[in-house]
């Protein structure tokens, strides 16, 4: 007969006022711990209000003068008393840390996955997929759609540990085609006219953090914009980023890079003396940009970004981009996306406008 497994033992907090609480230690940050119990839920308790703490789980303590990515520890049982945290060691000599030196208390599972080992490339991805479409079937025939992917991989995946790396990937495609017949029709018949829109953007960035606020970055991006006569723009570069504002509600990033930029343009058909070939651009320039994220009431998410890209070897060939969006929750992981994007290209192909503005509504599915 199978034996029922014994229920796991609870951790116990004894407060300085004599009260006692049982539950589970989740983590510790600075001079406070996060404790979860059936009666009080998840609460944050300053260690100054605790007389004694006994845990039956295994934990690792990172001190303030240590970098979490460079620490090798053996998890052990945790106790707290007299303003000192003690971690039992397999070697038999316990490790004692004064409260003033505490940086993080990490459970064994999180330590093994997020600190002691480098997670695989497929681990930790989060983000969203969006899409929308419009069909017209009448005298006019029209089809338009938009699709987007926004992915982010932040390591560690737990937010309370200092960041090590961050990888982002974005893709956006807007395509439309409208066919209009000639009315009244001529003899012989005149082919219908077509109007086409195709705007494509994709980018990827990898950040390596020196500290929680400052990081180095490498990036690449590809753009195609039929509305500006841009056949393909390629950017490859590297630089630095700074996060001056970071809270659970909002985050602001400032970035600057040096990059190589190549632009090829849609050519006139046919190419003649009156319609010469549009020369390609090979540019060395920089990107100066900012990105802002804020969680609004009702789980509404606001995002905004803006960048300007000057070119050093051709000052007239500068460009800029600005975007803003709202994600309005509707049902579980599904939300309504409202997004506006403005692209500016100071030297588009001949006959094309410099500015390209889009306002897109879409259905957004959040992956996690």
Coordinates of C-alpha atoms in Angstrom, one line a residue:
X1 CA 0.0 0.0 0.0
X2 CA 1.3 3.4 -0.9
X3 CA 2.0 5.6 2.0
X4 CA 0.7 9.2 2.1
X5 CA 3.6 11.7 1.9
X6 CA 4.1 13.7 5.0
X7 CA 3.0 17.4 4.6
X8 CA 5.9 19.8 4.3
X9 CA 6.8 21.6 7.4
X10 CA 5.9 25.3 7.7
X11 CA 8.4 28.1 8.3
X12 CA 7.7 30.0 11.5
X13 CA 8.1 33.7 12.3
X14 CA 8.1 34.9 16.0
X15 CA 7.5 38.7 16.1
X16 CA 9.0 41.0 18.7
X17 CA 5.5 41.6 20.1
X18 CA 5.0 37.9 20.8
X19 CA 2.8 37.0 17.8
X20 CA 3.6 34.0 15.7
X21 CA 2.9 33.3 12.0
X22 CA 3.4 30.1 10.0
X23 CA 3.8 29.8 6.3
X24 CA 6.6 29.9 3.7
X25 CA 9.5 32.2 3.1
X26 CA 9.4 33.4 -0.5
X27 CA 12.5 35.6 -0.7
X28 CA 14.4 38.4 1.0
X29 CA 15.5 41.8 -0.4
X30 CA 17.6 44.1 1.8
X31 CA 16.4 44.1 5.4
X32 CA 13.0 42.6 4.7
X33 CA 11.6 39.2 3.8
X34 CA 8.5 38.2 1.8
X35 CA 6.5 35.7 3.7
X36 CA 3.4 33.8 2.5
X37 CA 0.9 32.3 4.9
X38 CA -2.7 30.9 4.5
X39 CA -4.0 33.5 7.0
X40 CA -2.2 36.7 6.0
X41 CA -1.4 35.9 2.3
X42 CA 1.8 37.3 0.9
X43 CA 3.3 40.0 3.1
X44 CA 6.6 41.9 3.4
X45 CA 8.0 41.9 6.9
X46 CA 11.0 44.0 8.1
X47 CA 13.5 41.9 9.9
X48 CA 13.6 44.5 12.7
X49 CA 10.1 43.3 13.7
X50 CA 11.1 39.7 13.9
X51 CA 12.5 38.1 17.1
X52 CA 13.1 34.7 15.6
X53 CA 12.7 33.0 12.3
X54 CA 13.0 29.3 11.5
X55 CA 12.8 27.9 8.0
X56 CA 12.7 24.3 6.7
X57 CA 13.6 25.2 3.1
X58 CA 17.1 25.7 1.7
X59 CA 18.3 29.2 0.9
X60 CA 21.3 31.2 -0.3
X61 CA 22.2 34.6 1.0
X62 CA 23.9 37.2 -1.2
X63 CA 25.6 40.1 0.7
X64 CA 25.8 43.7 -0.4
X65 CA 29.5 43.6 -1.3
X66 CA 28.9 40.6 -3.6
X67 CA 27.8 40.4 -7.2
X68 CA 25.1 37.7 -7.5
X69 CA 26.4 36.4 -10.8
X70 CA 29.9 35.8 -9.3
X71 CA 28.7 34.0 -6.1
X72 CA 29.0 30.2 -5.6
X73 CA 27.0 29.0 -2.7
X74 CA 25.6 25.8 -1.2
X75 CA 22.0 26.3 -0.1
X76 CA 21.1 25.4 3.4
X77 CA 18.4 25.9 6.1
X78 CA 17.9 29.5 7.2
X79 CA 17.4 30.9 10.7
X80 CA 17.2 34.4 12.0
X81 CA 17.9 35.7 15.6
X82 CA 19.6 38.6 17.3
X83 CA 19.8 40.6 14.0
X84 CA 21.8 37.8 12.3
X85 CA 20.9 35.4 9.5
X86 CA 22.4 32.0 9.7
X87 CA 22.6 29.5 6.8
X88 CA 23.5 25.9 7.6
X89 CA 26.3 24.5 5.5
X90 CA 26.9 21.0 4.3
X91 CA 30.5 21.3 5.6
X92 CA 29.2 21.8 9.1
X93 CA 30.3 25.4 9.6
X94 CA 27.3 27.7 9.4
X95 CA 27.5 31.0 7.6
X96 CA 26.3 34.0 9.6
X97 CA 25.5 37.4 8.1
X98 CA 24.5 40.6 10.0
X99 CA 21.2 42.2 8.8
X100 CA 23.0 45.3 7.7
X101 CA 25.0 43.3 5.1
X102 CA 22.0 41.5 3.5
X103 CA 21.3 42.0 -0.2
X104 CA 19.2 39.0 -1.2
X105 CA 17.8 35.8 0.3
X106 CA 17.1 33.3 -2.5
X107 CA 15.4 29.9 -2.4
X108 CA 17.3 27.0 -3.8
X109 CA 15.1 26.5 -6.9
X110 CA 15.5 30.1 -7.9
X111 CA 19.2 30.1 -7.2
X112 CA 19.9 27.0 -9.2
X113 CA 17.9 28.2 -12.2
X114 CA 18.6 31.9 -12.2
X115 CA 22.1 32.4 -10.7
X116 CA 24.1 29.2 -10.6
X117 CA 23.4 28.2 -14.2
X118 CA 23.1 30.0 -17.5
X119 CA 19.6 29.3 -18.8
X120 CA 19.1 28.0 -22.4
X121 CA 18.2 30.5 -25.1
X122 CA 14.6 29.4 -25.2
X123 CA 14.1 30.0 -21.5
X124 CA 12.5 33.2 -20.2
X125 CA 10.8 34.6 -23.3
X126 CA 7.8 36.8 -22.7
X127 CA 5.8 39.2 -24.9
X128 CA 2.8 39.4 -27.2
X129 CA 1.5 38.7 -30.7
X130 CA -0.9 41.0 -32.4
X131 CA -2.9 41.1 -35.7
X132 CA -5.8 42.7 -37.5
X133 CA -7.3 42.6 -41.0
X134 CA -9.8 44.4 -43.3
X135 CA -11.5 43.0 -46.4
X136 CA -13.5 44.9 -49.1
X137 CA -15.3 42.9 -51.8
X138 CA -17.4 45.2 -54.0
X139 CA -16.8 47.4 -57.0
X140 CA -13.5 48.0 -55.3
X141 CA -11.5 45.1 -54.1
X142 CA -9.3 45.7 -51.0
X143 CA -7.3 43.7 -48.5
X144 CA -5.2 45.1 -45.7
X145 CA -3.7 43.4 -42.6
X146 CA -1.2 44.1 -39.9
X147 CA 0.8 41.7 -37.8
X148 CA 3.2 42.2 -34.9
X149 CA 5.5 40.3 -32.6
X150 CA 7.1 41.8 -29.5
X151 CA 9.3 39.5 -27.4
X152 CA 11.6 40.2 -24.5
X153 CA 13.9 37.8 -22.5
X154 CA 15.2 39.3 -19.3
X155 CA 17.7 37.2 -17.3
X156 CA 17.2 36.6 -14.4
X157 CA 13.4 36.2 -15.0
X158 CA 12.6 37.1 -11.4
X159 CA 12.3 40.9 -11.0
X160 CA 13.9 41.3 -7.6
X161 CA 17.3 40.1 -8.6
X162 CA 19.7 42.5 -10.4
X163 CA 19.5 42.1 -14.2
X164 CA 22.3 40.3 -16.1
X165 CA 21.1 40.3 -19.8
X166 CA 18.1 41.4 -21.8
X167 CA 17.2 40.4 -25.3
X168 CA 14.4 42.0 -27.3
X169 CA 12.9 41.1 -30.7
X170 CA 10.2 43.2 -32.6
X171 CA 8.5 42.7 -35.9
X172 CA 5.7 44.7 -37.5
X173 CA 4.1 44.4 -40.9
X174 CA 1.4 46.5 -42.5
X175 CA 0.2 45.6 -45.9
X176 CA -2.7 46.8 -48.0
X177 CA -3.8 46.6 -51.6
X178 CA -6.8 48.3 -53.2
X179 CA -8.0 47.6 -56.8
X180 CA -10.2 50.2 -58.5
X181 CA -11.8 49.5 -61.9
X182 CA -12.1 52.3 -64.5
X183 CA -15.7 53.6 -64.6
X184 CA -17.0 54.0 -67.2
X185 CA -15.0 51.3 -68.9
X186 CA -13.2 52.2 -72.2
X187 CA -12.9 50.3 -75.4
X188 CA -10.5 48.7 -75.6
X189 CA -10.7 48.0 -71.8
X190 CA -8.4 49.9 -69.5
X191 CA -6.8 47.8 -66.7
X192 CA -7.9 48.6 -63.2
X193 CA -5.7 50.8 -61.1
X194 CA -3.9 49.5 -58.0
X195 CA -2.8 51.2 -54.8
X196 CA -0.4 49.3 -52.5
X197 CA 0.9 49.9 -49.1
X198 CA 3.7 47.9 -47.5
X199 CA 5.5 48.9 -44.4
X200 CA 7.8 46.4 -42.6
X201 CA 10.1 46.7 -39.6
X202 CA 12.0 44.3 -37.5
X203 CA 14.8 44.7 -34.9
X204 CA 16.7 42.8 -32.3
X205 CA 18.8 44.0 -29.4
X206 CA 20.9 42.3 -26.8
X207 CA 21.9 44.1 -23.5
X208 CA 24.6 43.1 -21.1
X209 CA 24.4 44.9 -17.7
X210 CA 27.3 46.3 -15.8
X211 CA 25.0 47.2 -12.9
X212 CA 21.2 47.5 -12.5
X213 CA 21.1 50.8 -14.3
X214 CA 23.9 50.8 -17.0
X215 CA 24.4 48.3 -19.8
X216 CA 26.1 47.8 -23.2
X217 CA 24.0 46.9 -26.2
X218 CA 24.3 45.4 -29.7
X219 CA 21.5 45.9 -32.2
X220 CA 20.3 45.4 -35.7
X221 CA 17.2 46.4 -37.6
X222 CA 15.6 46.1 -41.1
X223 CA 13.0 48.4 -42.6
X224 CA 11.0 48.5 -45.8
X225 CA 8.6 51.3 -46.5
X226 CA 6.8 51.5 -49.8
X227 CA 5.3 54.8 -48.8
X228 CA 8.7 56.5 -48.8
X229 CA 10.3 54.6 -51.7
X230 CA 12.5 52.7 -49.2
X231 CA 13.3 49.3 -50.5
X232 CA 15.5 48.2 -47.6
X233 CA 17.3 49.9 -44.7
X234 CA 19.8 47.9 -42.7
X235 CA 21.3 49.1 -39.4
X236 CA 24.1 47.3 -37.4
X237 CA 25.5 49.0 -34.3
X238 CA 26.5 49.0 -30.7
X239 CA 26.4 51.4 -27.8
X240 CA 25.3 51.9 -24.2
X241 CA 22.0 52.3 -22.3
X242 CA 21.0 53.8 -19.0
X243 CA 17.8 53.3 -16.9
X244 CA 17.3 56.5 -14.9
X245 CA 13.8 55.4 -13.8
X246 CA 12.8 51.9 -12.8
X247 CA 9.9 51.0 -10.5
X248 CA 7.2 48.3 -10.5
X249 CA 4.9 50.8 -12.2
X250 CA 7.2 52.5 -14.8
X251 CA 10.5 52.3 -16.5
X252 CA 12.5 54.8 -18.7
X253 CA 15.5 53.8 -20.8
X254 CA 17.9 56.2 -22.6
X255 CA 20.2 54.8 -25.3
X256 CA 22.9 55.9 -27.7
X257 CA 24.9 54.0 -30.3
X258 CA 27.2 54.2 -33.3
X259 CA 26.1 52.2 -36.3
X260 CA 26.5 51.4 -40.0
X261 CA 23.4 52.1 -42.0
X262 CA 22.7 51.1 -45.6
X263 CA 19.7 52.4 -47.6
X264 CA 18.5 51.0 -51.0
X265 CA 15.5 52.6 -52.7
X266 CA 12.7 51.6 -55.1
X267 CA 13.9 52.4 -58.6
X268 CA 11.9 54.1 -61.3
X269 CA 10.6 51.9 -64.1
X270 CA 11.9 52.4 -66.6
X271 CA 15.2 54.1 -65.7
X272 CA 15.7 56.9 -68.1
X273 CA 17.6 60.2 -68.3
X274 CA 14.4 61.9 -67.0
X275 CA 14.0 59.2 -64.3
X276 CA 17.6 58.4 -63.2
X277 CA 18.5 55.7 -60.8
X278 CA 18.2 56.6 -57.1
X279 CA 21.6 56.2 -55.5
X280 CA 22.0 53.9 -52.5
X281 CA 23.2 55.4 -49.2
X282 CA 26.0 54.0 -47.1
X283 CA 26.0 55.9 -43.8
X284 CA 27.9 56.0 -40.5
X285 CA 25.7 57.5 -37.8
X286 CA 24.3 57.2 -34.4
X287 CA 20.9 56.6 -32.7
X288 CA 19.8 58.7 -29.7
X289 CA 16.7 57.3 -28.3
X290 CA 14.4 56.8 -25.3
X291 CA 11.8 54.2 -24.4
X292 CA 9.1 54.5 -21.7
X293 CA 6.8 51.9 -20.2
X294 CA 4.0 52.5 -17.7
X295 CA 1.4 50.3 -16.1
X296 CA -1.8 52.3 -15.7
X297 CA -4.9 51.5 -13.6
X298 CA -7.1 48.7 -14.8
X299 CA -4.1 46.8 -16.1
X300 CA -3.8 49.1 -19.1
X301 CA -0.3 49.3 -20.4
X302 CA 1.2 52.4 -22.1
X303 CA 4.4 52.3 -24.1
X304 CA 6.2 55.1 -25.9
X305 CA 9.5 55.5 -27.7
X306 CA 11.4 58.0 -29.9
X307 CA 14.7 58.0 -31.7
X308 CA 16.7 60.3 -34.0
X309 CA 19.4 59.0 -36.3
X310 CA 21.9 61.5 -37.6
X311 CA 24.4 60.5 -40.2
X312 CA 28.0 61.7 -39.9
X313 CA 29.1 61.3 -43.5
X314 CA 26.0 62.8 -45.0
X315 CA 24.2 65.3 -42.6
X316 CA 21.1 65.5 -44.9
X317 CA 20.5 61.8 -44.6
X318 CA 19.1 61.8 -41.1
X319 CA 15.9 60.1 -40.0
X320 CA 13.7 59.7 -36.9
X321 CA 10.9 57.5 -35.6
X322 CA 8.4 57.9 -32.8
X323 CA 5.8 55.5 -31.5
X324 CA 3.1 55.3 -28.8
X325 CA 0.6 52.6 -27.9
X326 CA -2.0 51.4 -25.4
X327 CA -2.9 47.8 -24.6
X328 CA -6.5 47.7 -23.2
X329 CA -7.3 44.3 -21.5
X330 CA -10.5 42.7 -22.7
X331 CA -10.5 39.0 -21.7
X332 CA -7.8 37.0 -19.9
X333 CA -4.6 37.3 -22.1
X334 CA -6.4 39.1 -24.9
X335 CA -6.4 42.9 -25.2
X336 CA -7.1 45.6 -27.7
X337 CA -4.0 47.4 -29.1
X338 CA -4.0 51.1 -30.2
X339 CA -0.7 52.1 -31.7
X340 CA 0.6 55.1 -33.6
X341 CA 3.9 55.2 -35.4
X342 CA 5.6 58.1 -37.3
X343 CA 8.6 57.5 -39.5
X344 CA 10.6 60.4 -40.9
X345 CA 13.2 60.0 -43.7
X346 CA 14.8 63.3 -44.7
X347 CA 16.1 61.9 -48.1
X348 CA 13.4 59.5 -49.5
X349 CA 13.3 58.3 -53.0
X350 CA 12.4 61.0 -55.6
X351 CA 8.7 61.8 -55.7
X352 CA 8.0 60.3 -52.2
X353 CA 7.0 62.1 -49.1
X354 CA 9.4 62.3 -46.2
X355 CA 6.8 61.4 -43.5
X356 CA 5.0 58.2 -43.0
X357 CA 2.3 58.0 -40.3
X358 CA 0.4 54.9 -39.2
X359 CA -2.5 54.4 -36.7
X360 CA -3.2 50.7 -36.1
X361 CA -5.8 48.9 -34.1
X362 CA -5.3 45.2 -33.4
X363 CA -6.1 42.2 -31.2
X364 CA -3.1 41.4 -28.9
X365 CA -2.4 38.1 -27.3
X366 CA 0.0 38.1 -24.3
X367 CA 2.2 35.0 -24.1
X368 CA 2.6 35.1 -20.3

